[in-house]
Amino acid sequence: MTAEQVTSVAAPGGLSRRARRRASLGGQYGLFIVVVVLVASLANWSQLHTNFANWRVAKALFPDIITVGLRNTATYTAVGFGIGLVLGLVIALMRLSPVLPYRWFATAYIEIFRGLPLLLIFIFVGVGVPLAFPGTNIPGGAVGQAGLALGLAAAAYMAETIRAGIEAVPRGQLEAARSLGMSQGRAMRSIILPQAFRIIIPPLTNELVLLCKDSSLVLFLGITLEQRELTKFGRDLAGQQGNTTPIIVAGICYLIITIPLSLLARRLEARQRREQR
């Protein structure tokens, strides 16, 4: 008896496995359709259109939501990612160092900044640093402050990602480079790190997506109108217009950034899996 015949054999007094599976799937699809129809019938489409998809309000947001909100969001994200990547690389190398104080510091940094809410880090950068170091100004104004806060938080996650990438490179390659007369530092720069970064590009891309969304916390730094990112821009305009459409448009702008990055990360992961086969 073939597997096809086995799955179609009916249990005593009941349906076959295949029939039960089809009935279960049919019931789930039917339940989903019922829920969708019920929600659609209960919604007030006129109010939804007026308050969430008002074309007149949405049209008035342009081009400022692009030239101010979207531009600033991209800037804060890029600066934070750059700071986080450089700092994360340093922390990862310290984490792998044979020097115990370096490892202790790297471990403490990772545990602390992964455990703290990002909002507290923004408050620390915006309020704590000026109080701790009177007269000290972080270069770049709001961009520098936002980049530093995002970078400090992202570095803790990137450090662990980079460390995992370095450890994923076969140790024999480092030993072969050393046997050819390369120093530890040169072997790491020329042989290990390039391969490690090829491995960790997909998770780093996902980290970039998270930073883009986390940049919305910049509003807690007390930014000016020209320094507003998408969330602050949408919230201010929603309050002025008495309409939620600006927040919806701001959300769409976030999706314009994050969806292509997410698709890129998936494609990179798929290509990486194919190369490993």
C-alpha atoms as one frame of an Amber mdcrd trajectory, in Angstrom:
protein
   0.000   0.000   0.000   1.398   3.373  -1.005   1.659   6.438   1.246  -1.080
   8.053  -0.857  -3.404   5.180  -0.069  -2.471   5.157   3.631  -3.365   8.822
   4.101  -6.690   8.310   2.350  -7.738   5.317   4.461 -10.662   6.242   6.667
 -10.458   5.698  10.393 -13.091   3.288  11.752 -16.408   5.104  11.732 -14.951
   8.391  10.545 -13.302  10.417   7.775  -9.926   9.696   6.276  -6.888  11.701
   7.416  -6.867  13.670   4.201 -10.567  14.483   4.502 -10.125  15.577   8.119
  -7.199  17.778   7.130  -9.207  19.368   4.331 -12.154  19.912   6.645  -9.875
  21.533   9.243  -8.334  23.873   6.658 -11.761  24.696   5.269 -13.018  25.552
   8.766 -10.036  27.844   9.419 -10.508  29.653   6.097 -14.213  29.984   6.791
 -13.594  31.398  10.278 -11.126  33.907   8.849 -13.630  35.064   6.223 -16.384
  35.393   8.843 -14.148  37.538  11.087 -13.112  39.782   8.174 -16.715  40.255
   7.036 -17.845  40.954  10.618 -15.145  43.583  11.190 -15.835  45.189   7.811
 -19.584  45.357   8.519 -19.077  46.946  11.948 -16.550  49.577  10.806 -17.695
  53.108  10.070 -16.051  53.531   6.671 -17.064  57.169   6.358 -15.344  58.075
   9.639 -12.318  55.957   8.756 -11.958  57.772   5.453 -12.386  61.198   7.037
 -10.050  60.679  10.000  -7.467  58.227   8.683  -7.353  58.609   4.897  -8.209
  62.241   4.243  -6.601  63.111   0.919  -6.830  66.852   1.537  -4.894  66.555
   4.806  -2.403  64.086   3.333  -1.716  66.327   0.335  -0.891  69.267   2.639
   1.932  67.242   4.258   4.046  67.233   1.102   6.831  67.943   0.444   7.750
  68.712   4.075   7.158  65.181   5.326   9.797  64.028   2.826  12.274  66.907
   2.993  12.085  67.206   6.795  10.594  64.097   8.416  11.879  61.346   6.133
  15.249  63.021   5.595  15.864  63.443   9.320  14.756  59.883  10.072  17.205
  58.547   7.485  19.978  60.805   8.840  19.479  59.781  12.473  19.344  56.124
  11.447  22.501  56.303   9.315  24.529  58.127  11.986  23.335  55.754  14.725
  24.130  52.714  12.578  27.621  54.008  11.792  28.420  54.713  15.448  26.916
  51.394  16.524  28.870  49.430  13.906  32.244  50.940  14.813  31.640  50.702
  18.562  30.163  47.216  18.193  33.269  46.023  16.339  35.506  47.357  19.118
  33.346  45.747  21.819  33.278  42.436  19.921  37.082  42.359  19.631  37.373
  43.208  23.329  34.917  40.405  24.080  37.226  37.955  22.278  40.429  39.411
  23.714  42.665  37.255  25.944  43.045  40.303  28.231  40.609  39.771  31.098
  39.802  43.463  31.837  38.825  43.943  28.180  36.500  40.949  28.314  34.978
  42.117  31.594  34.343  45.600  30.212  32.838  44.260  26.964  30.589  41.815
  28.816  29.397  44.515  31.233  28.718  46.927  28.365  26.699  44.365  26.410
  24.620  43.288  29.396  23.935  46.855  30.553  22.979  48.388  27.207  20.946
  45.383  26.107  19.037  45.515  29.380  18.284  49.247  29.433  15.218  50.645
  27.628  16.276  52.824  24.718  14.255  55.719  26.114  16.495  55.826  29.195
  19.569  55.942  26.955  18.098  58.915  25.076  17.380  60.681  28.365  20.900
  59.921  29.588  22.459  61.351  26.422  20.192  64.399  26.328  20.217  65.209
  30.058  22.850  63.127  31.814  25.857  63.938  29.627  25.494  67.758  29.944
  25.074  67.373  33.715  28.010  65.003  34.090  30.294  67.067  31.850  29.300
  70.745  32.201  30.046  72.831  29.149  30.376  69.767  26.935  28.372  69.798
  23.714  27.948  66.666  21.641  29.051  67.527  18.075  26.275  67.711  15.504
  23.494  68.934  17.775  20.373  66.772  17.581  21.942  64.543  14.924  24.952
  63.896  17.144  22.837  63.257  20.227  20.421  60.969  18.397  23.251  59.127
  16.654  25.102  58.632  19.940  22.022  57.320  21.767  21.089  54.970  18.939
  24.718  53.909  18.488  25.252  53.119  22.174  22.217  50.851  22.203  22.865
  49.254  18.809  26.533  48.570  19.600  25.566  46.087  22.328  23.554  44.000
  19.839  25.991  44.454  16.960  28.899  43.389  19.173  27.289  40.014  19.808
  26.405  39.662  16.123  29.967  40.476  15.057  31.405  38.136  17.680  29.203
  35.308  16.392  30.337  36.065  12.831  34.003  35.969  13.814  33.556  32.676
  15.651  31.721  31.241  12.631  34.873  31.578  10.505  36.853  28.301  10.754
  39.697  28.734  13.217  42.040  26.947  10.840  42.073  30.028   8.606  43.531
  32.162  11.374  46.104  29.490  12.156  47.029  29.222   8.456  47.466  33.002
   8.211  49.687  33.005  11.318  51.771  30.176   9.861  52.398  32.370   6.805
  53.934  35.012   9.037  50.932  37.334   9.461  50.469  39.058  12.786  47.276
  38.467  14.778  45.968  41.934  13.903  46.737  41.669  10.207  45.203  38.195
   9.970  42.087  39.483  11.692  41.803  42.491   9.361  42.648  40.685   6.115
  41.249  37.186   6.590  38.753  36.869   9.430  36.762  40.122   9.493  35.919
  40.207   5.736  34.473  36.690   5.974  32.712  37.442   9.255  30.981  40.502
   7.796  29.768  38.486   4.814  28.122  36.114   7.278  26.489  38.823   9.415
  25.203  41.157   6.682  21.587  39.859   7.000  21.334  40.407  10.795  23.030
  43.786  10.444  20.398  44.738   7.865  17.697  43.748  10.348  19.412  45.910
  12.970  19.245  48.836  10.536  15.475  48.317  10.245  15.130  48.366  14.040
  17.213  51.537  14.303  14.990  53.247  11.743  11.961  52.614  13.956  13.821
  53.446  17.173  14.784  56.845  15.753  11.252  57.946  16.685  12.527  58.429
  20.266  14.519  61.448  19.096  11.507  63.565  20.027  12.538  63.220  23.696
  15.679  65.268  22.993  13.699  68.485  22.581  14.262  68.944  18.866  13.277
  71.949  16.759  10.757  71.987  13.913  13.480  71.479  11.314  14.927  68.544
  13.278  11.676  66.557  13.508  11.677  62.943  12.375   8.640  61.159  10.957
   6.881  60.314  14.229   7.233  63.812  15.669   6.265  65.352  12.338   3.137
  63.198  12.049   2.101  63.739  15.667   2.497  67.535  15.447   0.497  67.762
  12.243  -2.182  65.405  13.586  -2.615  67.716  16.579  -2.797  70.822  14.400
  -5.249  69.316  11.916  -7.328  67.376  14.472  -6.968  64.408  12.136  -5.060
  61.111  12.277  -4.135  61.075   8.585  -0.629  62.591   9.175   0.242  59.674
  11.470  -0.898  57.194   8.810   1.193  58.963   6.159   4.198  58.965   8.517
   3.710  55.223   9.002   3.679  54.714   5.232   6.954  56.646   4.990   8.484
  54.295   7.570   7.318  51.338   5.480   8.967  52.874   2.402  12.278  52.532
   4.275  11.784  49.330   6.251  10.051  47.016   3.758  12.830  47.191   1.104
  15.432  46.667   3.850  13.519  43.656   5.200  13.232  42.169   1.707  16.953
  42.769   1.168  17.753  40.976   4.439  15.637  37.979   3.388  17.319  37.784
  -0.009  20.754  37.969   1.594  19.812  35.217   4.047  18.511  33.034   1.201
  21.660  33.580  -0.845  23.790  32.783   2.180  21.924  29.505   2.719  22.440
  28.572  -0.940  26.176  29.281  -0.694  26.483  27.089   2.401  25.001  24.051
   0.662
